[in-house]
mmCIF file of C-alpha atoms in Angstrom:
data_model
loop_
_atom_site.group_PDB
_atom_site.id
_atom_site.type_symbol
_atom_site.label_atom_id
_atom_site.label_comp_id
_atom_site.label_asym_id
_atom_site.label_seq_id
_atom_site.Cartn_x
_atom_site.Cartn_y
_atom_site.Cartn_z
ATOM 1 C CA UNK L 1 8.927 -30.572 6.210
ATOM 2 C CA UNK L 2 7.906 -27.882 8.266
ATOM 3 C CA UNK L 3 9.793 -24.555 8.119
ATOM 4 C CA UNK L 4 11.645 -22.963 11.081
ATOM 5 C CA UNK L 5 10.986 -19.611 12.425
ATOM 6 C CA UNK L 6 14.002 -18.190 10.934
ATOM 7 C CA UNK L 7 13.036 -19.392 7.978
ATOM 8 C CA UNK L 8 9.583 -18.248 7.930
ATOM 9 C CA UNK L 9 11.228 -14.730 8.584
ATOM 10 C CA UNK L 10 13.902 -15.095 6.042
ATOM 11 C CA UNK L 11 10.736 -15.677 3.270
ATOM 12 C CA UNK L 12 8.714 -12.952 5.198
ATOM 13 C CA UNK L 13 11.713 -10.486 4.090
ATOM 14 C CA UNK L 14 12.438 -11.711 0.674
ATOM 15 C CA UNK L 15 8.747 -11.563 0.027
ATOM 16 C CA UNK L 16 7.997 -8.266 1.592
ATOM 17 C CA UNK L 17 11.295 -6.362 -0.041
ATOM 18 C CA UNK L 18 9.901 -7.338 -3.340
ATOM 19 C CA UNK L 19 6.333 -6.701 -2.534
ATOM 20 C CA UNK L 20 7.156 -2.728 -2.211
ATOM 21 C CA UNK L 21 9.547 -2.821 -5.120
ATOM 22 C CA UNK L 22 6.834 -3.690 -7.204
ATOM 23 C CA UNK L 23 4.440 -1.866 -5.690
ATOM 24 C CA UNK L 24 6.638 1.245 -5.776
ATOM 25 C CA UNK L 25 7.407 0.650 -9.920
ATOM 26 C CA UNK L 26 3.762 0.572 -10.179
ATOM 27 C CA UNK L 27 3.296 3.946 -8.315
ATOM 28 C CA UNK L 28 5.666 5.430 -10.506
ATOM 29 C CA UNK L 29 3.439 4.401 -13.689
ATOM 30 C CA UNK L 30 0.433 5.916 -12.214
ATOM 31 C CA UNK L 31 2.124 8.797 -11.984
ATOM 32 C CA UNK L 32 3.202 9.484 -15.283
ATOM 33 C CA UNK L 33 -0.568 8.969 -16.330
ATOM 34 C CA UNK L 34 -1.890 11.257 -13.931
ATOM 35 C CA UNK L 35 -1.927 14.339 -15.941
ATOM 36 C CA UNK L 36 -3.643 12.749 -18.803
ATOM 37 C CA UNK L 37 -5.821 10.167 -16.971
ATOM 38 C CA UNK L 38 -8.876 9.731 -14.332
ATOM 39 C CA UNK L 39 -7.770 7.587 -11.447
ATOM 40 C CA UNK L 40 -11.130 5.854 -11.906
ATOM 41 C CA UNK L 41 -9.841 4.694 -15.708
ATOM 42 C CA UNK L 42 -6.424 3.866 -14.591
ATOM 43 C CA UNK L 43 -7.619 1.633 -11.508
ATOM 44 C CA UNK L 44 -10.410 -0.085 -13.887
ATOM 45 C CA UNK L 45 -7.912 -0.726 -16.512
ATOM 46 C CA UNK L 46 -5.349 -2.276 -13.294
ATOM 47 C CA UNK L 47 -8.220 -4.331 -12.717
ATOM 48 C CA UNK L 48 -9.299 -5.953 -15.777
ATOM 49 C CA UNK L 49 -5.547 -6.381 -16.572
ATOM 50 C CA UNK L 50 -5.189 -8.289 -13.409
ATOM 51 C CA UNK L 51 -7.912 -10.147 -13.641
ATOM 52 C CA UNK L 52 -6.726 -13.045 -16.118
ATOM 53 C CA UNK L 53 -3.801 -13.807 -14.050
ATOM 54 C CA UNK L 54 -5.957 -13.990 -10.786
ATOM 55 C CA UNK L 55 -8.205 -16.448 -12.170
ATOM 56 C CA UNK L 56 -4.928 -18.620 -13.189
ATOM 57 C CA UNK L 57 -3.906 -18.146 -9.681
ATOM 58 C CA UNK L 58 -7.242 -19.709 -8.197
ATOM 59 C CA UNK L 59 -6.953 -22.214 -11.007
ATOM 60 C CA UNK L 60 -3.631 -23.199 -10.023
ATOM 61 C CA UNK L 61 -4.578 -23.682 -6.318
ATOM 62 C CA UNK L 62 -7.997 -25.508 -6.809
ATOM 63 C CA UNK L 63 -9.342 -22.365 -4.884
ATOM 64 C CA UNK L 64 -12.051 -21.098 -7.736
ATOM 65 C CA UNK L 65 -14.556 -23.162 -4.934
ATOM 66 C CA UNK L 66 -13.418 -21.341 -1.955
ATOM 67 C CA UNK L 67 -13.774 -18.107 -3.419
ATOM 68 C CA UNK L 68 -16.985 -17.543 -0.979
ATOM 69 C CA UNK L 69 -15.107 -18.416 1.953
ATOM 70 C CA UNK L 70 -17.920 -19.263 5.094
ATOM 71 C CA UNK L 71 -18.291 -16.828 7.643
ATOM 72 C CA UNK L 72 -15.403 -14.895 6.799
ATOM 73 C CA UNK L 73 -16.174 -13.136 2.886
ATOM 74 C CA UNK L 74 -17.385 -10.352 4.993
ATOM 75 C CA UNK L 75 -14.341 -9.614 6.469
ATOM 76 C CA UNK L 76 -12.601 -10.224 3.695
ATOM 77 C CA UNK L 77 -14.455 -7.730 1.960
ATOM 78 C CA UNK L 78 -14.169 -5.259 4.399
ATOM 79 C CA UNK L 79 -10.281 -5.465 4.155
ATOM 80 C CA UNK L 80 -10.871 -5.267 0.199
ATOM 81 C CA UNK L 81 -12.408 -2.247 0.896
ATOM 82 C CA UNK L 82 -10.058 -0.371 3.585
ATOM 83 C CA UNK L 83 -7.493 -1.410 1.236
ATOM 84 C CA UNK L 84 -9.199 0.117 -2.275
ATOM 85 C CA UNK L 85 -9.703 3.302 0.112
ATOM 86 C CA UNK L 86 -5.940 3.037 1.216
ATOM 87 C CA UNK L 87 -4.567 3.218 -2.941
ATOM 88 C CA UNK L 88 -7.186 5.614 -4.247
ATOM 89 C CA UNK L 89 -5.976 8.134 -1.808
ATOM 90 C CA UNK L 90 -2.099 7.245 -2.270
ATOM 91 C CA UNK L 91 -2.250 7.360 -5.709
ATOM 92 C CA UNK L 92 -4.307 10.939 -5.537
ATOM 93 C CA UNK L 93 -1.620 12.174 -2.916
ATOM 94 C CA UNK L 94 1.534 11.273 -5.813
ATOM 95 C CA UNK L 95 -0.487 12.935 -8.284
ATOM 96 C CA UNK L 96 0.494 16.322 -6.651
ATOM 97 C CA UNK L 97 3.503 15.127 -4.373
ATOM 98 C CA UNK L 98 7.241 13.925 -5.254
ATOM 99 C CA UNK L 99 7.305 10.085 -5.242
ATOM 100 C CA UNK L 100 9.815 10.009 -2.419
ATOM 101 C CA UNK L 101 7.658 12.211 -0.298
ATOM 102 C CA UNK L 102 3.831 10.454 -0.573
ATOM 103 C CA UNK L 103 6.270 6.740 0.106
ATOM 104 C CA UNK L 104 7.833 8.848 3.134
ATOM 105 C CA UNK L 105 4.680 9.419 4.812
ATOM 106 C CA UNK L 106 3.503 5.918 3.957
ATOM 107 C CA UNK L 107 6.456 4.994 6.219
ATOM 108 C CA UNK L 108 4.266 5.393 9.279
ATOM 109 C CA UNK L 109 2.252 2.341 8.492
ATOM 110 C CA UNK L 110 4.616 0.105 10.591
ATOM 111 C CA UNK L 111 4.099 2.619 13.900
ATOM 112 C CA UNK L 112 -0.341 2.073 12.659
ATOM 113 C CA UNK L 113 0.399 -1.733 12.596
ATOM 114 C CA UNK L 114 2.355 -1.938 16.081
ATOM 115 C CA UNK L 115 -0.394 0.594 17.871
ATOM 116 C CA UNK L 116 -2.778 -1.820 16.167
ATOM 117 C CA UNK L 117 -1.484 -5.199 16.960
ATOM 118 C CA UNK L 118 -2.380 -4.896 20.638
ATOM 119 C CA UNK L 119 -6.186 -4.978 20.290
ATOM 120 C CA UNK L 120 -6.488 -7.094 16.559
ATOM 121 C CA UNK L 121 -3.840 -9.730 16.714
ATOM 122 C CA UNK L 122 -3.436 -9.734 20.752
ATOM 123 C CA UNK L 123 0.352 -8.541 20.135
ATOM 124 C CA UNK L 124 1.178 -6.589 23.167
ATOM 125 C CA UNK L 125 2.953 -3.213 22.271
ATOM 126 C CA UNK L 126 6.121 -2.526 24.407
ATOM 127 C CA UNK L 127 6.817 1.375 25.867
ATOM 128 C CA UNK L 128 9.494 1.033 23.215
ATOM 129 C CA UNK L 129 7.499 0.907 20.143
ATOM 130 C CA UNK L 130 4.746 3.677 21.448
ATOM 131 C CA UNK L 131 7.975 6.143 21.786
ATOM 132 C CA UNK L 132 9.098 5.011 18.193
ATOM 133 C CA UNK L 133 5.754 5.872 17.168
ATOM 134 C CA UNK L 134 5.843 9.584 18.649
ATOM 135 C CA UNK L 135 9.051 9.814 17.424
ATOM 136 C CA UNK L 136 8.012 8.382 13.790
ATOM 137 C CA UNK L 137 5.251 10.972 13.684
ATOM 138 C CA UNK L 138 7.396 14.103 14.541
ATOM 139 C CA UNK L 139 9.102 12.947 11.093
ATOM 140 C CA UNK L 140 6.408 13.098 9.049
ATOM 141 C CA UNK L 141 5.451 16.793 10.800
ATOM 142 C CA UNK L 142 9.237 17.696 9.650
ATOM 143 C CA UNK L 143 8.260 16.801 6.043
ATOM 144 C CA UNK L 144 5.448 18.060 5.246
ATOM 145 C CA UNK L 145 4.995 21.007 7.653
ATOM 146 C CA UNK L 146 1.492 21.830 8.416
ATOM 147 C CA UNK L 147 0.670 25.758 8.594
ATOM 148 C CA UNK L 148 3.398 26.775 6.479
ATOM 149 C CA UNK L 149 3.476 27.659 2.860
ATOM 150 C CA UNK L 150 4.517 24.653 1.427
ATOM 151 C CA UNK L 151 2.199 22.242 3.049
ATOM 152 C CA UNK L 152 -0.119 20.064 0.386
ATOM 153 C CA UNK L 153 -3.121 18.990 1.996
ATOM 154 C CA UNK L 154 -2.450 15.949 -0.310
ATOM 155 C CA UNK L 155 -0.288 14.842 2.306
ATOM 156 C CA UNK L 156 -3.576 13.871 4.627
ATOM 157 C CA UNK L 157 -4.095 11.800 1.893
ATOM 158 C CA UNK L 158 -0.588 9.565 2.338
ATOM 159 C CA UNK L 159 -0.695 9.539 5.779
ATOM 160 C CA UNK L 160 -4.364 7.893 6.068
ATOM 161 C CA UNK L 161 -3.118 5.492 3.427
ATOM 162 C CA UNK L 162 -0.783 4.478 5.856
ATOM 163 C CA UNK L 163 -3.550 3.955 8.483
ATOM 164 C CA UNK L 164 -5.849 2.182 5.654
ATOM 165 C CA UNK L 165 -2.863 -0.079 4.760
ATOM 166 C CA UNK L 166 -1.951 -1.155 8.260
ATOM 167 C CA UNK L 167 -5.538 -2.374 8.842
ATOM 168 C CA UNK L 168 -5.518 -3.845 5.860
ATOM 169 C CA UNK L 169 -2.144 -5.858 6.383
ATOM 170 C CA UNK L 170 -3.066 -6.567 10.148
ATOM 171 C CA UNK L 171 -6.538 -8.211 8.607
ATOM 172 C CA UNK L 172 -4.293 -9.982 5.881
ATOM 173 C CA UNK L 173 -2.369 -11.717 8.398
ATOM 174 C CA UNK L 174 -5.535 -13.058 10.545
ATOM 175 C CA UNK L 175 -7.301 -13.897 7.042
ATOM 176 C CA UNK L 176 -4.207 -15.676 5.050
ATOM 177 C CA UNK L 177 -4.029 -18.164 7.534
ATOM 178 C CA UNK L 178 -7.389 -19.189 6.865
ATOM 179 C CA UNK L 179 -7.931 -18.485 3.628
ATOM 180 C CA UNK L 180 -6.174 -19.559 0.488
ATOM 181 C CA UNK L 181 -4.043 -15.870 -0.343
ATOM 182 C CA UNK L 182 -5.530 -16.353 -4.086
ATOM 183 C CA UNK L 183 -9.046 -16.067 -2.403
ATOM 184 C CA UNK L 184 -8.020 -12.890 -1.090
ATOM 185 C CA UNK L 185 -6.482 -11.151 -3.890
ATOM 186 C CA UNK L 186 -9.456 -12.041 -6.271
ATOM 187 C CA UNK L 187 -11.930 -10.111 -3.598
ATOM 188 C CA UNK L 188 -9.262 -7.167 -3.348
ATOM 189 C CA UNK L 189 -9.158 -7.025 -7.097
ATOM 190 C CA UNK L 190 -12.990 -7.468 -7.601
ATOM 191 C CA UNK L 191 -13.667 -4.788 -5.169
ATOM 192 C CA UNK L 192 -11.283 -2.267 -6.497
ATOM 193 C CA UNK L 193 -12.903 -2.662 -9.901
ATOM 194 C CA UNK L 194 -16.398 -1.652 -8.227
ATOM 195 C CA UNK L 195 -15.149 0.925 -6.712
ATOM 196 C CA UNK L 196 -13.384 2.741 -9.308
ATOM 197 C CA UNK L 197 -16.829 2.180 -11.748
ATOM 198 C CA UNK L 198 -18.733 3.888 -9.064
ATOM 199 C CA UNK L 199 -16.079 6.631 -8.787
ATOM 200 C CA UNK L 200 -16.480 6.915 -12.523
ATOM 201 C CA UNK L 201 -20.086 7.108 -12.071
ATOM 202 C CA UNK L 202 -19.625 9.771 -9.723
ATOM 203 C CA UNK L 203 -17.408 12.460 -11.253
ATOM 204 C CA UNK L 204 -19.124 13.651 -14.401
ATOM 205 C CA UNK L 205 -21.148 15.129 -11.764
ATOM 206 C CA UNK L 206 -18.344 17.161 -10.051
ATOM 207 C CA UNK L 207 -16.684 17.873 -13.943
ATOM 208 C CA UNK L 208 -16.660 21.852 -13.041
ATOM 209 C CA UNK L 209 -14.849 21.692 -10.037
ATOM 210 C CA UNK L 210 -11.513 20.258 -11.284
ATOM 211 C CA UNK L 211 -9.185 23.197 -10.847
ATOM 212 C CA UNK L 212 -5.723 23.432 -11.157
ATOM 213 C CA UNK L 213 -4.826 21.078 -8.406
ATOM 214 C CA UNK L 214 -3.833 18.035 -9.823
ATOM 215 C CA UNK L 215 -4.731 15.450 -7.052
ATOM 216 C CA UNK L 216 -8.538 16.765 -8.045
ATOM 217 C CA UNK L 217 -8.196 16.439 -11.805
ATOM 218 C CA UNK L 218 -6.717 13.062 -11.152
ATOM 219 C CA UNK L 219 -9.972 12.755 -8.711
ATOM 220 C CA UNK L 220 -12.805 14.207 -10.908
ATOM 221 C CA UNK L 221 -11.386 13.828 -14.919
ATOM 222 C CA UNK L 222 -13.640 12.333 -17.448
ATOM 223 C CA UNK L 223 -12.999 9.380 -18.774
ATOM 224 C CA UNK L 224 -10.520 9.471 -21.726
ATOM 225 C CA UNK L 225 -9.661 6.555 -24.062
ATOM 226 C CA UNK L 226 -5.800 5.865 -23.411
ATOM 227 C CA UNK L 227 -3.111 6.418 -26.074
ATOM 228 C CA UNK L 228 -1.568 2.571 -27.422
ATOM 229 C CA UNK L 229 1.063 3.526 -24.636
ATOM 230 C CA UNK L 230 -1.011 4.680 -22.073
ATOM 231 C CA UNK L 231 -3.071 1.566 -22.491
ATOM 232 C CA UNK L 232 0.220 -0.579 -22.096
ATOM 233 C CA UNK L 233 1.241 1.138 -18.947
ATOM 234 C CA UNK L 234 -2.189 0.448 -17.294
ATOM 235 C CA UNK L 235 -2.262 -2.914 -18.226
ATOM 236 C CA UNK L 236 1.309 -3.184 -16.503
ATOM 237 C CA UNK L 237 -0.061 -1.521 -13.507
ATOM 238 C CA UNK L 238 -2.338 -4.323 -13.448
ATOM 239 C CA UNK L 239 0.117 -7.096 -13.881
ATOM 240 C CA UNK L 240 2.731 -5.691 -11.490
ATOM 241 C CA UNK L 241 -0.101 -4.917 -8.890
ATOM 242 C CA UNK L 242 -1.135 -8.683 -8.857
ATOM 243 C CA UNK L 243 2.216 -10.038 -8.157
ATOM 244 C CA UNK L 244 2.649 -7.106 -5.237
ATOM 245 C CA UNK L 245 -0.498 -8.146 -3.592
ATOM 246 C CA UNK L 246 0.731 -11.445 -3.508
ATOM 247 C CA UNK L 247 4.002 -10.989 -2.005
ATOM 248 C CA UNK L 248 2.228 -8.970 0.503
ATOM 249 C CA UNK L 249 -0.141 -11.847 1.895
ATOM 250 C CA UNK L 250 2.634 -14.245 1.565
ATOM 251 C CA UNK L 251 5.036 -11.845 3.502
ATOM 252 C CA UNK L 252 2.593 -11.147 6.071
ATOM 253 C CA UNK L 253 2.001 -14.849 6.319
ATOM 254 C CA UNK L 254 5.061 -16.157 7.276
ATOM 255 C CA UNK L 255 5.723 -13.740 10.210
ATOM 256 C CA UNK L 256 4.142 -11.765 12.300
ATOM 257 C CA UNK L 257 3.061 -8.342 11.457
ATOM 258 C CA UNK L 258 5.728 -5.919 13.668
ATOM 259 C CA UNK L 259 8.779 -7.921 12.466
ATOM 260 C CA UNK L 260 7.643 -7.613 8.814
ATOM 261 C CA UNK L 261 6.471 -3.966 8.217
ATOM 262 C CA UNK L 262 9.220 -2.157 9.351
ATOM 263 C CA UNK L 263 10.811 -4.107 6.060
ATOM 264 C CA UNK L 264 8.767 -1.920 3.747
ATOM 265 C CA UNK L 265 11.324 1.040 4.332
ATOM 266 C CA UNK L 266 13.371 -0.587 1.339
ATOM 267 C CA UNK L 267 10.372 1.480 -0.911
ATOM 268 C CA UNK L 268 12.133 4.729 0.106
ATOM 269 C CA UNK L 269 15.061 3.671 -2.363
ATOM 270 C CA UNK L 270 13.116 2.657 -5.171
ATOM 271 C CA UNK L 271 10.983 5.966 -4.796
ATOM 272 C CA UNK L 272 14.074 8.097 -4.816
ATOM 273 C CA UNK L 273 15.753 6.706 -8.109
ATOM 274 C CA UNK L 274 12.081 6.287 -9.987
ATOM 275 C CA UNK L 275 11.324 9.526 -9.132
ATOM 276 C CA UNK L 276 14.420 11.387 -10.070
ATOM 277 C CA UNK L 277 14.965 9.221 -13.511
ATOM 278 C CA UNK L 278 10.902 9.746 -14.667
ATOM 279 C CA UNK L 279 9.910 12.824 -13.078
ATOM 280 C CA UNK L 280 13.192 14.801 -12.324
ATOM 281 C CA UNK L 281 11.569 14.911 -8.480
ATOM 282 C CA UNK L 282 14.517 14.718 -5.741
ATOM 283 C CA UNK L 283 13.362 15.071 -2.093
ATOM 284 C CA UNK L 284 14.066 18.406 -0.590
ATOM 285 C CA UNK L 285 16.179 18.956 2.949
ATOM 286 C CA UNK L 286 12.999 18.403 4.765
ATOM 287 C CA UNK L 287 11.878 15.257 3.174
ATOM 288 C CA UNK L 288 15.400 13.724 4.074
ATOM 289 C CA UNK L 289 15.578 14.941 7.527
ATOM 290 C CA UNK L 290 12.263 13.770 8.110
ATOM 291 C CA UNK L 291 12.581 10.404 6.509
ATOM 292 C CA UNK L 292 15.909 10.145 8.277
ATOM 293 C CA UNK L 293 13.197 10.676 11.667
ATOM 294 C CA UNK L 294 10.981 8.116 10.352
ATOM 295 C CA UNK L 295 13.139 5.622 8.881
ATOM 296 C CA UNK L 296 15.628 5.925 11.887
ATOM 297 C CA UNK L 297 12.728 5.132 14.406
ATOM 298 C CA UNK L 298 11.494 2.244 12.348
ATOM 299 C CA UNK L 299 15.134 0.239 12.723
ATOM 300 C CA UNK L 300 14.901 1.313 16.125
ATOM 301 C CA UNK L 301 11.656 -0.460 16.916
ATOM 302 C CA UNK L 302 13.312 -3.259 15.288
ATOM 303 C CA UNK L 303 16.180 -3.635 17.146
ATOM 304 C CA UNK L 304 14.600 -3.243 20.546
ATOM 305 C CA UNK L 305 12.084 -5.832 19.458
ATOM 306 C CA UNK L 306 14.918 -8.167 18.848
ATOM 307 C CA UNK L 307 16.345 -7.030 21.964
ATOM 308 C CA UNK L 308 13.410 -7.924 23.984
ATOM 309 C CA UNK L 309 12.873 -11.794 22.438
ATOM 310 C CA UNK L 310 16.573 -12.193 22.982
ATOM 311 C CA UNK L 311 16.150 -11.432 26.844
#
């Protein structure tokens, strides 16, 4: 029996709200290894801990043949890639910003995905959502407030994960309904391995130019074997991660792109309460006024989409 639309929605929500809890849980751990680890280690380490229960996954759903999908592994490979770009530099930016404040910024992927929509999905974009997305982006000015003396260039780094992440969700959506979601994760996860070992190529090189700034020693650390505990975190990074992508495709899957995103504000929560329990971080005025901007413009968007299809 065939799902209805509201349906579909309703399981686009429940899978999306516990996509970003997980995915914000798992922030939080890579966080509390960033002053000790390379992101390199802790992404290869994600990977090879995921990697068990994505071969179950394919396993399970008689995919392991259509793992080189026709015609379409080099898109899917391409999204892999936007989307490895899109972590590496949000887990750099947390590694010198509160949790609450690198999530905030991530907040403007839903304005990326509705400017987007027009030209990749053929989703035309109302006057409505263009003025949420002005208004969206004077939010994320308010928190982290370029030119004065408390700006961290590490925010650049959220904010393009936003724009990597809505390409990477509006590619999702074309490619899970043609490909089985497992296919998909097992490329994302192959391709974030390769990139982190070429990152960890890479750095010894740049070993010198560390600094005190901690998104670069996250960046350009040597590798350093984990403590028993470390180790266990990173392998829950990897498990945690695996079960987020998922929920991701399968949220993106069941509904279209601009109804779901917005739904990823819920992260803003569980980035307030992780960060104040584990790293004694609570968002300043400016964060909350400018969250309260972003978040506020989001629902808007929402509403006047709803609005619309009603009329």
């Amino acid at each position: 029996m065939q799902a209805s639309p509201n349906q579909d929605r309703q399981r686009a929500i429940l899978f999306v709200v516990a996509a970003v809890g997980l995915a914000t849980c798992q922030d939080a751990v890579v966080k509390g290894v960033s002053g000790s680890l390379p992101v390199h280690e802790a992404v290869i380490f994600r990977s090879l801990a995921a990697m068990p229960m994505v071969l179950a996954w394919l396993l399970w759903k008689g995919a392991v043949f259509g793992v080189f999908p026709p015609r379409l592994l080099a898109l899917v490979l391409l999204r892999s890639f936007i989307l490895g770009t899109a972590y590496f530099a949000f887990v750099l930016s947390i590694a010198t910003l509160p949790l609450a404040t690198s999530v905030s910024i991530y907040f403007t992927m839903p304005f990326f995905v509705a400017a987007l929509a027009g030209w990749s999905l053929g989703e035309r974009v109302p006057p409505h959502r263009w003025i949420a997305m002005v208004v969206g982006f004077a939010g994320v000015l308010l928190m982290v407030r370029p030119g004065s003396e408390t700006f961290e260039p590490a925010a650049l780094l959220a904010l393009y994960s936003a724009l990597a992440y809505a390409l990477g969700q509006l590619l999702g959506r074309h490619l899970s309904q043609r490909i089985e979601p497992a296919v998909i994760v097992t490329w994302q996860n192959l391709t974030y391995l390769a990139m982190a070992v070429l990152i960890g190529l890479v750095t010894p090189l740049f070993a010198n130019y560390q600094g005190q700034d901690p998104t670069l020693s996250f960046l350009l650390r040597p590798w350093v074997w984990p403590s028993l505990q470390e180790l266990l975190l990173l392998i829950l990074i990897g498990i945690v991660s695996t079960f987020a992508a998922s929920a991701f495709i399968m949220a993106y899957r069941h509904a279209e792109a601009n109804f779901v995103a917005p739904f990823e504000y819920t992260a803003l929560l569980w980035a307030v309460v992780l960060g104040l329990v584990f790293f004694g971080d609570f968002p300043d005025l400016y964060t909350w006024l400018g969250a309260a901007v972003v978040v506020g413009a989001g629902i808007w968007m929402v509403l006047r989409d709803k609005r619309q299809i009603a009329s």
